[in-house]
Protein backbone atom coordinates (compact mmCIF):
# COMPACT_ATOMS: atom_id res chain seq x y z
CA UNK A 1 0.00 0.00 0.00
CA UNK A 2 2.90 2.36 0.75
CA UNK A 3 4.30 1.76 -2.72
CA UNK A 4 0.87 2.46 -4.19
CA UNK A 5 0.66 5.93 -2.63
CA UNK A 6 4.36 6.53 -3.27
CA UNK A 7 3.62 6.03 -6.97
CA UNK A 8 1.22 8.98 -6.87
CA UNK A 9 3.81 11.17 -5.16
CA UNK A 10 6.47 10.13 -7.65
CA UNK A 11 4.11 10.74 -10.56
CA UNK A 12 3.20 14.19 -9.26
CA UNK A 13 6.91 15.07 -9.10
CA UNK A 14 7.24 14.09 -12.77
CA UNK A 15 5.16 17.18 -13.61
CA UNK A 16 8.06 19.38 -12.52
CA UNK A 17 10.35 17.78 -15.13
CA UNK A 18 10.39 19.52 -18.52
CA UNK A 19 11.02 16.15 -20.17
CA UNK A 20 7.71 14.90 -18.82
CA UNK A 21 5.87 17.91 -20.23
CA UNK A 22 7.52 17.59 -23.65
CA UNK A 23 7.09 13.82 -24.01
CA UNK A 24 3.52 13.90 -22.69
CA UNK A 25 2.64 16.70 -25.12
CA UNK A 26 4.14 14.71 -27.98
CA UNK A 27 2.20 11.58 -27.04
CA UNK A 28 -1.03 13.57 -26.71
CA UNK A 29 -0.42 14.87 -30.24
CA UNK A 30 0.10 11.29 -31.43
CA UNK A 31 -3.15 10.33 -29.72
CA UNK A 32 -4.97 13.09 -31.61
CA UNK A 33 -3.59 11.86 -34.94
CA UNK A 34 -4.72 8.31 -34.19
CA UNK A 35 -8.09 9.58 -32.94
CA UNK A 36 -8.67 11.32 -36.26
CA UNK A 37 -8.62 7.89 -37.94
CA UNK A 38 -11.39 6.49 -35.74
CA UNK A 39 -13.84 4.04 -37.29
CA UNK A 40 -17.31 4.74 -35.89
CA UNK A 41 -19.57 1.69 -35.71
CA UNK A 42 -22.40 3.53 -33.98
CA UNK A 43 -22.45 1.40 -30.85
CA UNK A 44 -18.64 1.53 -30.56
CA UNK A 45 -15.54 3.14 -32.03
CA UNK A 46 -12.37 1.46 -33.23
CA UNK A 47 -9.04 3.23 -32.80
CA UNK A 48 -5.73 2.66 -31.10
CA UNK A 49 -5.33 6.02 -29.37
CA UNK A 50 -5.15 4.15 -26.06
CA UNK A 51 -1.54 3.27 -26.94
CA UNK A 52 -0.46 6.88 -26.40
CA UNK A 53 -2.28 7.07 -23.06
CA UNK A 54 -0.81 3.73 -22.02
CA UNK A 55 2.67 5.02 -22.89
CA UNK A 56 2.14 8.16 -20.80
CA UNK A 57 0.91 6.11 -17.84
CA UNK A 58 3.81 3.67 -18.20
CA UNK A 59 6.42 6.44 -18.32
CA UNK A 60 5.02 8.96 -15.84
CA UNK A 61 2.49 7.27 -13.60
CA UNK A 62 -1.09 7.84 -12.42
CA UNK A 63 -1.13 11.60 -11.84
CA UNK A 64 0.31 12.46 -15.25
CA UNK A 65 -1.82 9.74 -16.86
CA UNK A 66 -4.98 11.16 -15.31
CA UNK A 67 -4.18 14.69 -16.52
CA UNK A 68 -3.22 13.49 -20.00
CA UNK A 69 -6.38 11.42 -20.35
CA UNK A 70 -8.55 14.44 -19.57
CA UNK A 71 -6.55 16.70 -21.88
CA UNK A 72 -6.83 14.20 -24.73
CA UNK A 73 -10.62 14.24 -24.50
CA UNK A 74 -10.85 18.03 -24.28
CA UNK A 75 -8.36 18.64 -27.11
CA UNK A 76 -10.06 15.95 -29.17
CA UNK A 77 -13.41 17.68 -28.71
CA UNK A 78 -11.95 21.03 -29.80
CA UNK A 79 -10.09 19.53 -32.77
CA UNK A 80 -12.82 17.13 -33.89
CA UNK A 81 -16.14 18.45 -32.56
CA UNK A 82 -18.94 15.91 -32.76
CA UNK A 83 -21.96 17.30 -30.94
CA UNK A 84 -21.79 19.03 -27.56
CA UNK A 85 -19.15 18.71 -24.88
CA UNK A 86 -20.02 15.76 -22.61
CA UNK A 87 -18.01 15.84 -19.36
CA UNK A 88 -18.61 12.19 -18.50
CA UNK A 89 -16.37 11.21 -21.41
CA UNK A 90 -13.67 13.52 -20.07
CA UNK A 91 -13.90 11.74 -16.72
CA UNK A 92 -13.62 8.39 -18.49
CA UNK A 93 -10.53 9.63 -20.32
CA UNK A 94 -9.03 10.65 -17.00
CA UNK A 95 -9.93 7.26 -15.51
CA UNK A 96 -8.22 5.51 -18.42
CA UNK A 97 -4.99 7.46 -17.91
CA UNK A 98 -5.19 6.85 -14.16
CA UNK A 99 -5.63 3.12 -14.75
CA UNK A 100 -2.60 2.75 -17.01
CA UNK A 101 -0.51 4.92 -14.71
CA UNK A 102 -1.52 2.95 -11.63
CA UNK A 103 -1.00 -0.52 -13.08
CA UNK A 104 1.86 -0.05 -15.56
CA UNK A 105 4.01 2.75 -14.07
CA UNK A 106 7.63 1.76 -14.76
CA UNK A 107 8.79 2.87 -11.29
CA UNK A 108 6.50 0.32 -9.63
CA UNK A 109 8.15 -2.62 -11.37
CA UNK A 110 10.23 -4.96 -9.22
CA UNK A 111 12.62 -7.22 -11.09
CA UNK A 112 12.19 -8.66 -14.56
CA UNK A 113 11.86 -11.95 -16.39
CA UNK A 114 12.77 -11.83 -20.04
CA UNK A 115 12.26 -14.06 -23.04
CA UNK A 116 13.77 -13.72 -26.49
CA UNK A 117 11.61 -14.10 -29.59
CA UNK A 118 13.27 -13.82 -32.99
CA UNK A 119 16.12 -11.81 -31.54
CA UNK A 120 13.89 -9.45 -29.55
CA UNK A 121 13.85 -9.45 -25.75
CA UNK A 122 10.55 -9.06 -23.94
CA UNK A 123 10.15 -8.34 -20.23
CA UNK A 124 7.34 -10.67 -19.13
CA UNK A 125 6.57 -8.76 -15.92
CA UNK A 126 6.33 -5.48 -17.77
CA UNK A 127 4.14 -6.98 -20.49
CA UNK A 128 1.95 -8.65 -17.88
CA UNK A 129 1.26 -5.32 -16.19
CA UNK A 130 0.54 -3.62 -19.51
CA UNK A 131 -1.78 -6.44 -20.59
CA UNK A 132 -3.58 -6.36 -17.23
CA UNK A 133 -4.11 -2.61 -17.59
CA UNK A 134 -5.58 -3.07 -21.07
CA UNK A 135 -7.91 -5.87 -19.98
CA UNK A 136 -9.17 -3.78 -17.05
CA UNK A 137 -9.58 -0.82 -19.42
CA UNK A 138 -11.67 -2.92 -21.82
CA UNK A 139 -13.89 -4.40 -19.10
CA UNK A 140 -14.51 -1.46 -16.80
CA UNK A 141 -14.09 1.61 -19.01
CA UNK A 142 -14.98 0.45 -22.52
CA UNK A 143 -17.71 -2.07 -21.76
CA UNK A 144 -19.26 -0.85 -18.51
CA UNK A 145 -18.58 2.87 -18.10
CA UNK A 146 -18.76 3.91 -21.76
CA UNK A 147 -22.00 2.02 -22.26
CA UNK A 148 -23.43 3.61 -19.10
CA UNK A 149 -22.36 7.07 -20.32
CA UNK A 150 -23.98 6.48 -23.71
CA UNK A 151 -27.20 5.43 -21.98
CA UNK A 152 -27.05 8.44 -19.64
CA UNK A 153 -26.73 10.85 -22.55
CA UNK A 154 -29.61 9.24 -24.42
CA UNK A 155 -27.60 7.64 -27.20
CA UNK A 156 -29.17 4.33 -26.20
CA UNK A 157 -32.79 5.32 -25.86
CA UNK A 158 -34.40 1.92 -25.34
CA UNK A 159 -33.67 -1.31 -23.52
CA UNK A 160 -33.29 -3.16 -26.81
CA UNK A 161 -30.72 -0.66 -28.10
CA UNK A 162 -28.83 -0.95 -24.80
CA UNK A 163 -28.71 -4.74 -25.05
CA UNK A 164 -27.66 -4.54 -28.70
CA UNK A 165 -24.90 -2.07 -27.81
CA UNK A 166 -23.62 -4.29 -24.99
CA UNK A 167 -23.44 -7.37 -27.22
CA UNK A 168 -21.89 -5.31 -30.00
CA UNK A 169 -19.24 -3.90 -27.68
CA UNK A 170 -18.44 -7.33 -26.27
CA UNK A 171 -17.99 -8.77 -29.77
CA UNK A 172 -15.94 -5.78 -30.92
CA UNK A 173 -13.63 -5.89 -27.91
CA UNK A 174 -13.15 -9.67 -28.05
CA UNK A 175 -12.06 -9.34 -31.67
CA UNK A 176 -9.94 -6.24 -31.08
CA UNK A 177 -8.27 -7.23 -27.79
CA UNK A 178 -5.68 -9.65 -29.26
CA UNK A 179 -4.65 -6.94 -31.75
CA UNK A 180 -4.43 -4.40 -28.92
CA UNK A 181 -2.21 -6.68 -26.85
CA UNK A 182 0.04 -7.46 -29.82
CA UNK A 183 0.49 -3.75 -30.56
CA UNK A 184 1.24 -3.09 -26.90
CA UNK A 185 3.88 -5.84 -26.86
CA UNK A 186 5.55 -4.44 -29.96
CA UNK A 187 5.27 -0.69 -29.36
CA UNK A 188 5.30 0.13 -25.64
CA UNK A 189 8.52 -1.69 -24.65
CA UNK A 190 10.20 -0.02 -27.63
CA UNK A 191 8.99 3.38 -26.40
CA UNK A 192 10.34 2.67 -22.90
CA UNK A 193 13.69 1.51 -24.28
CA UNK A 194 14.00 4.59 -26.49
CA UNK A 195 13.06 6.80 -23.54
CA UNK A 196 15.75 5.26 -21.36
CA UNK A 197 18.36 5.59 -24.12
CA UNK A 198 17.55 9.25 -24.78
CA UNK A 199 17.11 10.40 -21.19
CA UNK A 200 19.28 7.86 -19.39
CA UNK A 201 16.50 6.93 -16.96
CA UNK A 202 16.53 3.40 -15.69
CA UNK A 203 13.60 1.83 -13.96
CA UNK A 204 13.61 2.55 -10.27
CA UNK A 205 11.18 1.43 -7.61
CA UNK A 206 9.22 3.87 -5.46
mmCIF file of C-alpha atoms in Angstrom:
data_model
loop_
_atom_site.group_PDB
_atom_site.id
_atom_site.type_symbol
_atom_site.label_atom_id
_atom_site.label_comp_id
_atom_site.label_asym_id
_atom_site.label_seq_id
_atom_site.Cartn_x
_atom_site.Cartn_y
_atom_site.Cartn_z
ATOM 1 C CA UNK A 1 0.000 0.000 0.000
ATOM 2 C CA UNK A 2 2.897 2.362 0.753
ATOM 3 C CA UNK A 3 4.297 1.762 -2.717
ATOM 4 C CA UNK A 4 0.869 2.462 -4.194
ATOM 5 C CA UNK A 5 0.660 5.929 -2.631
ATOM 6 C CA UNK A 6 4.355 6.530 -3.266
ATOM 7 C CA UNK A 7 3.622 6.032 -6.969
ATOM 8 C CA UNK A 8 1.218 8.979 -6.867
ATOM 9 C CA UNK A 9 3.812 11.169 -5.161
ATOM 10 C CA UNK A 10 6.474 10.133 -7.647
ATOM 11 C CA UNK A 11 4.105 10.742 -10.564
ATOM 12 C CA UNK A 12 3.203 14.195 -9.260
ATOM 13 C CA UNK A 13 6.914 15.069 -9.104
ATOM 14 C CA UNK A 14 7.241 14.090 -12.770
ATOM 15 C CA UNK A 15 5.160 17.178 -13.614
ATOM 16 C CA UNK A 16 8.062 19.378 -12.520
ATOM 17 C CA UNK A 17 10.350 17.782 -15.133
ATOM 18 C CA UNK A 18 10.386 19.521 -18.524
ATOM 19 C CA UNK A 19 11.023 16.146 -20.173
ATOM 20 C CA UNK A 20 7.715 14.897 -18.821
ATOM 21 C CA UNK A 21 5.871 17.914 -20.232
ATOM 22 C CA UNK A 22 7.517 17.589 -23.652
ATOM 23 C CA UNK A 23 7.092 13.825 -24.014
ATOM 24 C CA UNK A 24 3.524 13.902 -22.694
ATOM 25 C CA UNK A 25 2.642 16.697 -25.117
ATOM 26 C CA UNK A 26 4.139 14.707 -27.982
ATOM 27 C CA UNK A 27 2.199 11.581 -27.044
ATOM 28 C CA UNK A 28 -1.030 13.569 -26.709
ATOM 29 C CA UNK A 29 -0.425 14.872 -30.244
ATOM 30 C CA UNK A 30 0.102 11.286 -31.427
ATOM 31 C CA UNK A 31 -3.155 10.326 -29.720
ATOM 32 C CA UNK A 32 -4.974 13.089 -31.615
ATOM 33 C CA UNK A 33 -3.595 11.857 -34.939
ATOM 34 C CA UNK A 34 -4.721 8.307 -34.185
ATOM 35 C CA UNK A 35 -8.093 9.581 -32.935
ATOM 36 C CA UNK A 36 -8.669 11.318 -36.264
ATOM 37 C CA UNK A 37 -8.617 7.894 -37.937
ATOM 38 C CA UNK A 38 -11.387 6.488 -35.735
ATOM 39 C CA UNK A 39 -13.839 4.042 -37.293
ATOM 40 C CA UNK A 40 -17.311 4.738 -35.891
ATOM 41 C CA UNK A 41 -19.575 1.686 -35.714
ATOM 42 C CA UNK A 42 -22.398 3.535 -33.983
ATOM 43 C CA UNK A 43 -22.448 1.396 -30.848
ATOM 44 C CA UNK A 44 -18.641 1.530 -30.561
ATOM 45 C CA UNK A 45 -15.540 3.135 -32.027
ATOM 46 C CA UNK A 46 -12.367 1.465 -33.226
ATOM 47 C CA UNK A 47 -9.044 3.234 -32.797
ATOM 48 C CA UNK A 48 -5.728 2.659 -31.099
ATOM 49 C CA UNK A 49 -5.332 6.018 -29.366
ATOM 50 C CA UNK A 50 -5.151 4.152 -26.060
ATOM 51 C CA UNK A 51 -1.541 3.266 -26.936
ATOM 52 C CA UNK A 52 -0.455 6.878 -26.404
ATOM 53 C CA UNK A 53 -2.284 7.071 -23.065
ATOM 54 C CA UNK A 54 -0.807 3.731 -22.024
ATOM 55 C CA UNK A 55 2.670 5.023 -22.895
ATOM 56 C CA UNK A 56 2.140 8.156 -20.801
ATOM 57 C CA UNK A 57 0.914 6.109 -17.843
ATOM 58 C CA UNK A 58 3.810 3.674 -18.201
ATOM 59 C CA UNK A 59 6.417 6.443 -18.321
ATOM 60 C CA UNK A 60 5.023 8.956 -15.838
ATOM 61 C CA UNK A 61 2.487 7.265 -13.596
ATOM 62 C CA UNK A 62 -1.089 7.838 -12.423
ATOM 63 C CA UNK A 63 -1.133 11.604 -11.841
ATOM 64 C CA UNK A 64 0.307 12.459 -15.251
ATOM 65 C CA UNK A 65 -1.816 9.741 -16.857
ATOM 66 C CA UNK A 66 -4.981 11.163 -15.310
ATOM 67 C CA UNK A 67 -4.183 14.686 -16.517
ATOM 68 C CA UNK A 68 -3.219 13.491 -20.002
ATOM 69 C CA UNK A 69 -6.384 11.419 -20.348
ATOM 70 C CA UNK A 70 -8.548 14.435 -19.573
ATOM 71 C CA UNK A 71 -6.552 16.700 -21.884
ATOM 72 C CA UNK A 72 -6.829 14.199 -24.732
ATOM 73 C CA UNK A 73 -10.620 14.237 -24.503
ATOM 74 C CA UNK A 74 -10.852 18.032 -24.282
ATOM 75 C CA UNK A 75 -8.365 18.642 -27.108
ATOM 76 C CA UNK A 76 -10.064 15.953 -29.166
ATOM 77 C CA UNK A 77 -13.412 17.681 -28.714
ATOM 78 C CA UNK A 78 -11.954 21.030 -29.800
ATOM 79 C CA UNK A 79 -10.092 19.531 -32.767
ATOM 80 C CA UNK A 80 -12.817 17.126 -33.891
ATOM 81 C CA UNK A 81 -16.141 18.455 -32.556
ATOM 82 C CA UNK A 82 -18.936 15.909 -32.759
ATOM 83 C CA UNK A 83 -21.962 17.299 -30.941
ATOM 84 C CA UNK A 84 -21.793 19.027 -27.562
ATOM 85 C CA UNK A 85 -19.154 18.708 -24.881
ATOM 86 C CA UNK A 86 -20.015 15.763 -22.615
ATOM 87 C CA UNK A 87 -18.013 15.844 -19.361
ATOM 88 C CA UNK A 88 -18.608 12.189 -18.502
ATOM 89 C CA UNK A 89 -16.373 11.213 -21.405
ATOM 90 C CA UNK A 90 -13.668 13.519 -20.074
ATOM 91 C CA UNK A 91 -13.904 11.743 -16.724
ATOM 92 C CA UNK A 92 -13.624 8.394 -18.491
ATOM 93 C CA UNK A 93 -10.529 9.632 -20.323
ATOM 94 C CA UNK A 94 -9.034 10.650 -16.995
ATOM 95 C CA UNK A 95 -9.935 7.263 -15.513
ATOM 96 C CA UNK A 96 -8.219 5.513 -18.422
ATOM 97 C CA UNK A 97 -4.993 7.462 -17.906
ATOM 98 C CA UNK A 98 -5.186 6.852 -14.158
ATOM 99 C CA UNK A 99 -5.628 3.125 -14.749
ATOM 100 C CA UNK A 100 -2.602 2.752 -17.012
ATOM 101 C CA UNK A 101 -0.507 4.924 -14.712
ATOM 102 C CA UNK A 102 -1.515 2.954 -11.629
ATOM 103 C CA UNK A 103 -0.998 -0.525 -13.080
ATOM 104 C CA UNK A 104 1.856 -0.050 -15.557
ATOM 105 C CA UNK A 105 4.013 2.750 -14.074
ATOM 106 C CA UNK A 106 7.631 1.765 -14.758
ATOM 107 C CA UNK A 107 8.794 2.867 -11.288
ATOM 108 C CA UNK A 108 6.499 0.324 -9.632
ATOM 109 C CA UNK A 109 8.147 -2.617 -11.366
ATOM 110 C CA UNK A 110 10.229 -4.964 -9.225
ATOM 111 C CA UNK A 111 12.618 -7.221 -11.089
ATOM 112 C CA UNK A 112 12.187 -8.660 -14.557
ATOM 113 C CA UNK A 113 11.858 -11.945 -16.392
ATOM 114 C CA UNK A 114 12.772 -11.826 -20.039
ATOM 115 C CA UNK A 115 12.258 -14.061 -23.041
ATOM 116 C CA UNK A 116 13.769 -13.723 -26.488
ATOM 117 C CA UNK A 117 11.606 -14.102 -29.590
ATOM 118 C CA UNK A 118 13.271 -13.818 -32.992
ATOM 119 C CA UNK A 119 16.125 -11.815 -31.535
ATOM 120 C CA UNK A 120 13.887 -9.451 -29.545
ATOM 121 C CA UNK A 121 13.846 -9.454 -25.752
ATOM 122 C CA UNK A 122 10.547 -9.065 -23.936
ATOM 123 C CA UNK A 123 10.146 -8.341 -20.232
ATOM 124 C CA UNK A 124 7.340 -10.672 -19.127
ATOM 125 C CA UNK A 125 6.567 -8.759 -15.924
ATOM 126 C CA UNK A 126 6.332 -5.481 -17.770
ATOM 127 C CA UNK A 127 4.141 -6.979 -20.491
ATOM 128 C CA UNK A 128 1.951 -8.652 -17.879
ATOM 129 C CA UNK A 129 1.260 -5.319 -16.186
ATOM 130 C CA UNK A 130 0.538 -3.624 -19.515
ATOM 131 C CA UNK A 131 -1.783 -6.445 -20.587
ATOM 132 C CA UNK A 132 -3.581 -6.358 -17.229
ATOM 133 C CA UNK A 133 -4.113 -2.612 -17.591
ATOM 134 C CA UNK A 134 -5.577 -3.071 -21.073
ATOM 135 C CA UNK A 135 -7.907 -5.872 -19.984
ATOM 136 C CA UNK A 136 -9.173 -3.777 -17.051
ATOM 137 C CA UNK A 137 -9.584 -0.823 -19.420
ATOM 138 C CA UNK A 138 -11.671 -2.916 -21.818
ATOM 139 C CA UNK A 139 -13.888 -4.402 -19.104
ATOM 140 C CA UNK A 140 -14.511 -1.462 -16.804
ATOM 141 C CA UNK A 141 -14.089 1.605 -19.006
ATOM 142 C CA UNK A 142 -14.979 0.448 -22.521
ATOM 143 C CA UNK A 143 -17.708 -2.071 -21.761
ATOM 144 C CA UNK A 144 -19.259 -0.847 -18.515
ATOM 145 C CA UNK A 145 -18.583 2.871 -18.099
ATOM 146 C CA UNK A 146 -18.755 3.912 -21.757
ATOM 147 C CA UNK A 147 -21.999 2.018 -22.259
ATOM 148 C CA UNK A 148 -23.431 3.608 -19.102
ATOM 149 C CA UNK A 149 -22.358 7.068 -20.318
ATOM 150 C CA UNK A 150 -23.982 6.482 -23.709
ATOM 151 C CA UNK A 151 -27.196 5.430 -21.975
ATOM 152 C CA UNK A 152 -27.050 8.438 -19.637
ATOM 153 C CA UNK A 153 -26.731 10.851 -22.552
ATOM 154 C CA UNK A 154 -29.612 9.241 -24.421
ATOM 155 C CA UNK A 155 -27.597 7.635 -27.204
ATOM 156 C CA UNK A 156 -29.171 4.328 -26.201
ATOM 157 C CA UNK A 157 -32.787 5.321 -25.856
ATOM 158 C CA UNK A 158 -34.395 1.917 -25.336
ATOM 159 C CA UNK A 159 -33.670 -1.306 -23.516
ATOM 160 C CA UNK A 160 -33.293 -3.161 -26.811
ATOM 161 C CA UNK A 161 -30.720 -0.658 -28.100
ATOM 162 C CA UNK A 162 -28.833 -0.949 -24.802
ATOM 163 C CA UNK A 163 -28.710 -4.740 -25.051
ATOM 164 C CA UNK A 164 -27.657 -4.541 -28.702
ATOM 165 C CA UNK A 165 -24.900 -2.073 -27.808
ATOM 166 C CA UNK A 166 -23.625 -4.292 -24.992
ATOM 167 C CA UNK A 167 -23.442 -7.372 -27.223
ATOM 168 C CA UNK A 168 -21.887 -5.314 -29.998
ATOM 169 C CA UNK A 169 -19.241 -3.896 -27.676
ATOM 170 C CA UNK A 170 -18.439 -7.331 -26.268
ATOM 171 C CA UNK A 171 -17.991 -8.769 -29.766
ATOM 172 C CA UNK A 172 -15.937 -5.775 -30.916
ATOM 173 C CA UNK A 173 -13.626 -5.893 -27.905
ATOM 174 C CA UNK A 174 -13.154 -9.672 -28.050
ATOM 175 C CA UNK A 175 -12.057 -9.344 -31.665
ATOM 176 C CA UNK A 176 -9.937 -6.241 -31.081
ATOM 177 C CA UNK A 177 -8.272 -7.231 -27.793
ATOM 178 C CA UNK A 178 -5.675 -9.649 -29.264
ATOM 179 C CA UNK A 179 -4.655 -6.944 -31.751
ATOM 180 C CA UNK A 180 -4.431 -4.403 -28.917
ATOM 181 C CA UNK A 181 -2.206 -6.683 -26.854
ATOM 182 C CA UNK A 182 0.040 -7.463 -29.817
ATOM 183 C CA UNK A 183 0.487 -3.753 -30.561
ATOM 184 C CA UNK A 184 1.242 -3.087 -26.900
ATOM 185 C CA UNK A 185 3.876 -5.840 -26.858
ATOM 186 C CA UNK A 186 5.554 -4.441 -29.958
ATOM 187 C CA UNK A 187 5.272 -0.693 -29.364
ATOM 188 C CA UNK A 188 5.301 0.130 -25.645
ATOM 189 C CA UNK A 189 8.521 -1.692 -24.653
ATOM 190 C CA UNK A 190 10.200 -0.017 -27.631
ATOM 191 C CA UNK A 191 8.994 3.379 -26.397
ATOM 192 C CA UNK A 192 10.340 2.668 -22.904
ATOM 193 C CA UNK A 193 13.686 1.505 -24.275
ATOM 194 C CA UNK A 194 13.997 4.594 -26.492
ATOM 195 C CA UNK A 195 13.060 6.804 -23.538
ATOM 196 C CA UNK A 196 15.754 5.262 -21.358
ATOM 197 C CA UNK A 197 18.360 5.587 -24.119
ATOM 198 C CA UNK A 198 17.551 9.249 -24.782
ATOM 199 C CA UNK A 199 17.106 10.396 -21.186
ATOM 200 C CA UNK A 200 19.275 7.856 -19.393
ATOM 201 C CA UNK A 201 16.499 6.931 -16.957
ATOM 202 C CA UNK A 202 16.527 3.397 -15.694
ATOM 203 C CA UNK A 203 13.599 1.826 -13.957
ATOM 204 C CA UNK A 204 13.608 2.550 -10.266
ATOM 205 C CA UNK A 205 11.180 1.427 -7.610
ATOM 206 C CA UNK A 206 9.223 3.866 -5.463
#
